[in-house]
């Protein structure tokens, strides 16, 4: 173990995930290094044990090595990493508690927080833990690193994590991402590292742990750890001995060869690893010890101290200053322009790793550095502990690195970088040279397409971003690069940056709405059917203001306003923009083929419709918002309850268990449960988070048409075709009472806001009011001349509203007098379509209809709706299809 050659050998083996089997013949097992602790040591100190231990060793060598969890985005360890075995062991034990036994122990913390001041080495310790062989053995599902920082892009980080877990990452909001990640991790044994946490809500976006998962958090704020339910672990300053060893490693000398001046360097650096690394690198680069000490003493950082009055250790700032000063001095291996290049790195977002290629693009513009020279300069900065370089593990060891700055180095460099707007202009000009025919030709380097909007806005060119988002070629370029969901962020940030009176705002909002309308279909076919983007935008948007749309408008009461219908207005039209796109596509791609709708979509853009939730395979009978407004539950004839993200429209869960049509659905007041009623005569209760079926309430002798939670969530009322209202205990599922009196099927039940009464509506043309506890009938409300389908209390409990096919009636909830009759009318329209032969065939799938050549099977077009019936008219190349409550008239545009 004393041999440097042997140490390098087993260290290299572990770095390559190769097993290392220690044999102890002399000495004691406690002398083994921490990293060798995964495999049981063979203890051969006693000759009597030799043969038995040798047999076990042979058995170990013949056995397959245990699987080690893969590392995902875990940063590399610093060049002169200082092992802190005791700190690592304590942290490892806290994170892996109970996992060796492969059991879940109640009370064991699933979250551990590493807390300490900036520059003390929290992230390095976390990275060392993530790379520890025993930790990877205990987390075969992998170790996943999520860099947060002060302003993280949560959805993009969630998508990165989802993709690393093998998912498509096709979600739009942090809430939807959280649901998806929770599903991906529920059966895995993984370690999730949240690095540099600043705000609790950022951690909540990754509150997705399964029972065998663990989370490690690094943060400066100890309260964040306890608030988030984690066990805190505080990183201490290096001991004097550890500080001297780290300084010696960076300086390139043995610890026992350190001069007397080293003690003052350690003191001036406050025993902070970042400060010691920077100073040690300067000494290695031939800066005398005495000069380093003098510079640390004389460093004037009053402006920094003023900006960061609460930072407890200013020592690291002194080290950063003299380290960056030395970067510009040739006698220490630097050049004056190196300081400028370093400061220019602040044009990139803080707390993110940036591809090496993006830095090369910038430095070619600002310093004339070719790619090789830019790479050399990055290596030089890394050797001086001023940047961190991490290889992209998925692209191999020879792939370009990703570059990041410690946030303290970033903050310091930002104060010396000059006018930020100028830097953004320089980077834009650099990338412009890579785009001969426009921004859409930019490099797909892992940075350009996702960050162009930021640099345009920071350069004061939000108008250029707005114009870019009017260009189909830009939208298609991002879609083909797999960034369909990032397009909504382009529109959102452009709208936020534009002045309120900018005329382009309306068009941007319409385009964003059109993309959201079919974003999952567009993203799913970005590679195999790229024209889906244009097709969906046309069919969602062209009818908004095209001349043909006039025939489909209903003239408002009192006639049109002075501006008239949209198609007659003089403002820029969405249909005109789409027609320009169509001409461009036909010129660029002769024979371009896509599916065009000959009728408006079911709901036009700009009508207030936020989303169309598609996924049910039968009529939808009931919907219910969760109390926090973030979810929607729906009940359908397809016998399922589906849960949707209210913001994005994404399907979060499908609840299966009913054996007949699902008629009604209701959230509990706390949003934790969902109740549903079905044609199988049951009420079922589900866990709103996991989708698990919690209870089946049996007793009704007919279809359950309506369910309603009491305001306190302790009871559930249900109305059935058996002419009864039944009240159930929401926790135990016990039937508490049966309310009898209606002479026909129940269609609707509603609790009063105080939970004391229940109103019910029936096909016997009446509304009845009941005492919610005793079940006594308090009133029968007569007046409807037809079946009553719905009843509801007003929020203040003073009114009851009920509806039949023709009227809505409003009743006084105390006197039961009819206060108002609101007339109305309803129609039911049924359209049937038959099938006939056609040159192509349509294959109806769950989420779409695929049009194929009948002879070859080649996919010709896709339509983002599952069409239940299809009728064709070959001469006009036109066909009709029905889906749910809609009929679509469709034409194949162009030549096949």
Coordinates of N, CA and C in Angstrom, one line a residue, residues 412-557:
X412 N -17.0 36.8 -9.2 CA -15.8 37.7 -9.3 C -15.6 38.1 -10.7
X413 N -15.6 37.2 -11.7 CA -15.3 37.5 -13.1 C -16.4 38.5 -13.6
X414 N -17.6 38.3 -13.1 CA -18.7 39.2 -13.6 C -18.4 40.6 -13.3
X415 N -17.7 40.9 -12.2 CA -17.4 42.3 -11.8 C -16.3 42.9 -12.6
X416 N -15.6 42.0 -13.4 CA -14.5 42.5 -14.2 C -14.7 42.4 -15.7
X417 N -15.9 41.9 -16.0 CA -16.1 41.6 -17.4 C -16.6 42.7 -18.3
X418 N -16.9 43.9 -17.7 CA -17.3 45.0 -18.5 C -18.8 44.9 -18.8
X419 N -19.2 45.6 -19.9 CA -20.6 45.8 -20.2 C -21.2 44.4 -20.7
X420 N -22.1 43.8 -20.0 CA -22.7 42.5 -20.3 C -23.3 42.5 -21.7
X421 N -24.0 43.6 -22.1 CA -24.6 43.6 -23.4 C -23.6 43.5 -24.5
X422 N -22.4 44.0 -24.4 CA -21.4 43.9 -25.4 C -21.0 42.4 -25.5
X423 N -20.9 41.7 -24.4 CA -20.5 40.3 -24.5 C -21.5 39.5 -25.3
X424 N -22.8 39.8 -25.0 CA -23.8 39.0 -25.7 C -23.8 39.4 -27.2
X425 N -23.5 40.6 -27.5 CA -23.4 41.0 -29.0 C -22.3 40.2 -29.6
X426 N -21.2 40.1 -28.9 CA -20.0 39.4 -29.5 C -20.3 37.9 -29.7
X427 N -21.0 37.3 -28.8 CA -21.3 35.9 -28.9 C -22.3 35.7 -30.1
X428 N -23.3 36.6 -30.2 CA -24.2 36.5 -31.3 C -23.5 36.7 -32.7
X429 N -22.6 37.6 -32.7 CA -21.9 37.8 -34.0 C -21.0 36.6 -34.3
X430 N -20.5 36.0 -33.3 CA -19.7 34.8 -33.5 C -20.6 33.7 -34.0
X431 N -21.8 33.5 -33.5 CA -22.6 32.4 -34.0 C -23.2 32.8 -35.4
X432 N -23.4 34.1 -35.6 CA -23.9 34.5 -36.9 C -23.0 34.0 -38.0
X433 N -21.7 33.9 -37.8 CA -20.8 33.5 -38.8 C -21.0 32.0 -39.1
X434 N -21.7 31.3 -38.2 CA -21.9 29.8 -38.4 C -23.3 29.6 -39.1
X435 N -24.0 30.7 -39.4 CA -25.4 30.6 -39.9 C -25.4 31.3 -41.2
X436 N -25.0 30.8 -42.3 CA -24.9 31.5 -43.6 C -26.3 32.0 -44.1
X437 N -27.3 31.2 -43.9 CA -28.6 31.5 -44.4 C -29.7 31.8 -43.3
X438 N -29.2 32.2 -42.1 CA -30.1 32.5 -41.1 C -29.9 31.7 -39.8
X439 N -30.5 32.1 -38.7 CA -30.3 31.4 -37.4 C -30.6 29.9 -37.5
X440 N -31.5 29.6 -38.4 CA -31.9 28.1 -38.4 C -30.8 27.2 -38.8
X441 N -29.7 27.8 -39.4 CA -28.6 27.0 -39.8 C -27.5 26.8 -38.7
X442 N -27.9 27.3 -37.5 CA -26.9 27.2 -36.4 C -26.5 25.8 -36.1
X443 N -25.4 25.7 -35.4 CA -24.9 24.3 -35.0 C -25.7 23.7 -33.9
X444 N -26.0 22.4 -34.1 CA -26.7 21.7 -33.0 C -25.6 21.2 -32.0
X445 N -25.0 22.2 -31.3 CA -23.9 21.9 -30.4 C -24.2 21.7 -28.9
X446 N -25.5 21.5 -28.7 CA -26.0 21.4 -27.3 C -26.1 22.7 -26.6
X447 N -25.9 23.8 -27.2 CA -26.1 25.1 -26.6 C -26.8 26.1 -27.4
X448 N -26.5 26.2 -28.7 CA -27.0 27.3 -29.6 C -28.5 27.3 -29.6
X449 N -29.2 26.2 -29.9 CA -30.6 26.3 -30.1 C -31.4 26.5 -28.8
X450 N -30.8 26.1 -27.7 CA -31.5 26.3 -26.4 C -31.3 27.7 -25.8
X451 N -30.2 28.4 -26.2 CA -29.8 29.6 -25.5 C -29.8 30.8 -26.4
X452 N -30.1 30.7 -27.7 CA -30.1 31.8 -28.6 C -31.1 32.9 -28.1
X453 N -32.2 32.5 -27.6 CA -33.2 33.5 -27.2 C -32.7 34.3 -26.0
X454 N -31.9 33.7 -25.1 CA -31.4 34.4 -24.0 C -30.4 35.5 -24.4
X455 N -29.6 35.2 -25.4 CA -28.5 36.1 -25.8 C -29.2 37.2 -26.6
X456 N -30.2 36.9 -27.4 CA -30.9 38.0 -28.2 C -31.5 39.0 -27.2
X457 N -32.2 38.5 -26.2 CA -32.9 39.3 -25.2 C -31.9 40.2 -24.4
X458 N -30.8 39.5 -24.0 CA -29.8 40.3 -23.2 C -29.0 41.3 -24.0
X459 N -29.0 41.1 -25.3 CA -28.4 42.1 -26.2 C -29.3 43.2 -26.6
X460 N -30.6 43.1 -26.1 CA -31.5 44.2 -26.4 C -32.2 43.9 -27.8
X461 N -32.2 42.7 -28.2 CA -32.7 42.4 -29.6 C -33.9 41.4 -29.5
X462 N -34.8 41.8 -28.6 CA -36.1 40.9 -28.4 C -36.9 41.0 -29.7
X463 N -36.9 42.1 -30.4 CA -37.6 42.2 -31.6 C -37.1 41.2 -32.7
X464 N -35.8 41.0 -32.7 CA -35.3 40.0 -33.6 C -35.7 38.6 -33.3
X465 N -35.8 38.3 -32.0 CA -36.3 37.0 -31.5 C -37.8 36.9 -31.9
X466 N -38.6 38.0 -31.8 CA -40.0 37.9 -32.2 C -40.1 37.6 -33.7
X467 N -39.3 38.3 -34.5 CA -39.3 38.0 -35.9 C -38.9 36.6 -36.3
X468 N -37.9 36.1 -35.5 CA -37.4 34.7 -35.8 C -38.5 33.7 -35.5
X469 N -39.4 34.0 -34.5 CA -40.4 33.1 -34.1 C -41.6 33.1 -35.1
X470 N -41.5 34.0 -36.1 CA -42.5 34.1 -37.2 C -42.0 33.2 -38.4
X471 N -40.8 32.6 -38.2 CA -40.2 31.9 -39.4 C -40.3 30.4 -39.2
X472 N -40.9 29.7 -40.1 CA -41.1 28.3 -40.1 C -39.8 27.5 -40.0
X473 N -38.8 28.0 -40.7 CA -37.5 27.3 -40.8 C -36.9 27.2 -39.4
X474 N -37.0 28.2 -38.6 CA -36.5 28.2 -37.2 C -37.3 27.2 -36.4
X475 N -38.6 27.2 -36.5 CA -39.4 26.2 -35.8 C -39.1 24.8 -36.2
X476 N -38.9 24.6 -37.5 CA -38.6 23.2 -37.9 C -37.2 22.8 -37.5
X477 N -36.2 23.7 -37.5 CA -34.9 23.4 -37.1 C -34.9 22.9 -35.6
X478 N -35.6 23.6 -34.8 CA -35.6 23.2 -33.4 C -36.4 21.9 -33.2
X479 N -37.4 21.7 -33.9 CA -38.2 20.5 -33.9 C -37.4 19.3 -34.3
X480 N -36.6 19.4 -35.4 CA -35.8 18.3 -35.8 C -34.6 18.1 -34.9
X481 N -34.2 19.1 -34.1 CA -33.2 18.9 -33.2 C -33.7 18.3 -31.9
X482 N -35.0 17.9 -31.8 CA -35.5 17.3 -30.6 C -35.9 18.3 -29.6
X483 N -36.1 19.6 -29.9 CA -36.4 20.6 -29.0 C -37.8 21.2 -29.1
X484 N -38.7 20.4 -29.5 CA -40.1 20.8 -29.7 C -40.7 21.5 -28.5
X485 N -40.5 20.9 -27.3 CA -41.1 21.5 -26.1 C -40.3 22.8 -25.7
X486 N -39.1 23.0 -26.2 CA -38.4 24.2 -25.9 C -39.0 25.4 -26.7
X487 N -39.7 25.2 -27.8 CA -40.3 26.3 -28.6 C -41.3 27.1 -27.7
X488 N -42.0 26.5 -26.8 CA -42.9 27.2 -26.0 C -42.2 28.2 -25.1
X489 N -41.0 27.8 -24.7 CA -40.1 28.8 -23.9 C -39.7 29.9 -24.7
X490 N -39.4 29.7 -26.0 CA -39.0 30.8 -26.9 C -40.1 31.8 -27.0
X491 N -41.3 31.3 -27.2 CA -42.5 32.3 -27.3 C -42.7 33.0 -25.9
X492 N -42.6 32.2 -24.9 CA -42.9 32.8 -23.5 C -41.9 34.0 -23.2
X493 N -40.6 33.7 -23.5 CA -39.6 34.7 -23.1 C -39.7 35.9 -24.1
X494 N -40.0 35.6 -25.3 CA -40.1 36.7 -26.3 C -41.3 37.6 -25.9
X495 N -42.4 37.1 -25.5 CA -43.5 37.9 -25.1 C -43.2 38.7 -23.8
X496 N -42.4 38.1 -22.9 CA -42.1 38.8 -21.7 C -41.1 39.9 -21.9
X497 N -40.3 39.8 -23.0 CA -39.3 40.8 -23.3 C -39.9 42.0 -24.2
X498 N -40.9 41.7 -24.9 CA -41.4 42.7 -25.9 C -42.2 43.8 -25.1
X499 N -42.2 45.0 -25.6 CA -43.0 46.1 -25.0 C -44.5 45.7 -25.1
X500 N -45.3 46.2 -24.2 CA -46.7 45.8 -24.2 C -47.5 46.2 -25.4
X501 N -47.0 47.3 -26.1 CA -47.7 47.8 -27.3 C -47.1 47.3 -28.6
X502 N -46.2 46.3 -28.5 CA -45.6 45.7 -29.7 C -46.7 45.0 -30.5
X503 N -46.9 45.3 -31.8 CA -47.9 44.7 -32.6 C -47.7 43.2 -32.9
X504 N -46.5 42.7 -32.6 CA -46.2 41.3 -32.9 C -46.7 40.4 -31.8
X505 N -47.1 40.9 -30.7 CA -47.4 40.1 -29.5 C -48.6 39.2 -29.8
X506 N -49.6 39.7 -30.5 CA -50.8 38.9 -30.8 C -50.4 37.7 -31.6
X507 N -49.6 37.9 -32.7 CA -49.3 36.8 -33.6 C -48.4 35.7 -32.8
X508 N -47.5 36.2 -31.9 CA -46.7 35.3 -31.1 C -47.6 34.4 -30.2
X509 N -48.6 35.1 -29.6 CA -49.5 34.3 -28.7 C -50.3 33.3 -29.5
X510 N -50.7 33.6 -30.7 CA -51.5 32.7 -31.5 C -50.6 31.5 -32.0
X511 N -49.4 31.8 -32.4 CA -48.5 30.7 -32.8 C -48.1 29.8 -31.6
X512 N -47.9 30.4 -30.5 CA -47.6 29.5 -29.3 C -48.8 28.6 -29.0
X513 N -50.0 29.2 -29.0 CA -51.2 28.4 -28.8 C -51.4 27.3 -29.8
X514 N -51.1 27.6 -31.0 CA -51.2 26.6 -32.1 C -50.2 25.4 -31.9
X515 N -49.0 25.8 -31.4 CA -48.0 24.7 -31.2 C -48.4 23.9 -30.0
X516 N -48.9 24.5 -28.9 CA -49.3 23.8 -27.8 C -50.5 22.8 -28.1
X517 N -51.3 23.2 -29.0 CA -52.5 22.5 -29.4 C -52.2 21.0 -29.7
X518 N -51.1 20.8 -30.5 CA -50.7 19.4 -30.9 C -49.2 19.1 -30.6
X519 N -48.7 19.7 -29.5 CA -47.3 19.6 -29.3 C -46.8 18.2 -29.1
X520 N -47.6 17.3 -28.5 CA -47.1 15.9 -28.3 C -47.1 15.2 -29.6
X521 N -48.0 15.4 -30.5 CA -48.0 14.8 -31.8 C -46.8 15.3 -32.6
X522 N -46.6 16.6 -32.6 CA -45.4 17.2 -33.3 C -44.1 16.6 -32.8
X523 N -44.0 16.5 -31.5 CA -42.7 16.0 -30.9 C -42.5 14.6 -31.2
X524 N -43.6 13.8 -31.2 CA -43.5 12.3 -31.4 C -43.0 12.0 -32.8
X525 N -43.3 12.9 -33.7 CA -43.0 12.6 -35.1 C -42.0 13.6 -35.7
X526 N -41.1 14.1 -34.8 CA -40.2 15.1 -35.3 C -39.2 14.5 -36.3
X527 N -38.9 13.2 -36.2 CA -38.0 12.6 -37.1 C -38.6 11.8 -38.2
X528 N -39.7 11.0 -38.0 CA -40.3 10.2 -39.0 C -41.3 11.0 -39.9
X529 N -41.8 12.1 -39.4 CA -42.8 12.8 -40.1 C -42.7 14.3 -39.8
X530 N -41.5 14.9 -40.2 CA -41.2 16.3 -39.8 C -42.3 17.3 -40.3
X531 N -43.0 17.0 -41.4 CA -44.0 18.0 -41.8 C -45.2 18.1 -40.9
X532 N -45.2 17.3 -39.8 CA -46.3 17.4 -38.9 C -46.3 18.8 -38.2
X533 N -45.2 19.4 -38.1 CA -45.2 20.8 -37.5 C -46.0 21.7 -38.3
X534 N -45.7 21.8 -39.6 CA -46.4 22.7 -40.4 C -47.9 22.3 -40.6
X535 N -48.1 21.0 -40.7 CA -49.5 20.5 -40.8 C -50.3 20.9 -39.7
X536 N -49.8 20.7 -38.5 CA -50.6 21.1 -37.3 C -50.8 22.6 -37.1
X537 N -49.8 23.3 -37.4 CA -49.9 24.8 -37.3 C -50.9 25.3 -38.3
X538 N -50.9 24.8 -39.5 CA -51.9 25.2 -40.5 C -53.3 24.9 -40.0
X539 N -53.5 23.6 -39.7 CA -54.9 23.2 -39.3 C -55.4 23.8 -38.0
X540 N -54.5 24.2 -37.1 CA -55.0 24.9 -35.9 C -55.1 26.4 -36.1
X541 N -54.4 26.9 -37.1 CA -54.3 28.4 -37.2 C -54.9 29.0 -38.4
X542 N -54.9 28.3 -39.5 CA -55.3 29.0 -40.8 C -56.8 29.5 -40.7
X543 N -57.6 28.7 -40.0 CA -59.1 29.0 -40.0 C -59.3 30.2 -39.0
X544 N -58.3 30.7 -38.3 CA -58.5 31.7 -37.4 C -59.0 33.0 -38.1
X545 N -58.4 33.4 -39.2 CA -58.8 34.6 -39.9 C -58.8 34.6 -41.4
X546 N -58.8 33.3 -42.0 CA -58.8 33.2 -43.4 C -60.2 33.7 -44.0
X547 N -60.3 34.0 -45.3 CA -61.6 34.5 -45.8 C -62.7 33.4 -45.7
X548 N -62.3 32.1 -45.8 CA -63.3 31.1 -45.8 C -64.0 30.9 -44.4
X549 N -63.3 31.5 -43.4 CA -63.8 31.3 -42.0 C -65.1 32.1 -41.7
X550 N -65.3 33.1 -42.6 CA -66.5 34.0 -42.4 C -67.8 33.1 -42.3
X551 N -67.9 32.1 -43.2 CA -69.1 31.3 -43.2 C -69.3 30.5 -42.0
X552 N -68.3 30.4 -41.1 CA -68.4 29.6 -39.9 C -68.6 30.5 -38.6
X553 N -68.6 31.8 -38.8 CA -68.8 32.7 -37.6 C -70.3 32.9 -37.3
X554 N -70.6 33.0 -36.1 CA -71.9 33.4 -35.7 C -71.9 34.9 -35.4
X555 N -72.7 35.6 -36.1 CA -72.7 37.1 -35.9 C -73.2 37.4 -34.5
X556 N -72.5 38.2 -33.7 CA -72.9 38.4 -32.3 C -74.2 39.3 -32.3
X557 N -74.9 39.1 -31.2 CA -76.1 39.9 -31.0 C -75.8 41.4 -31.1

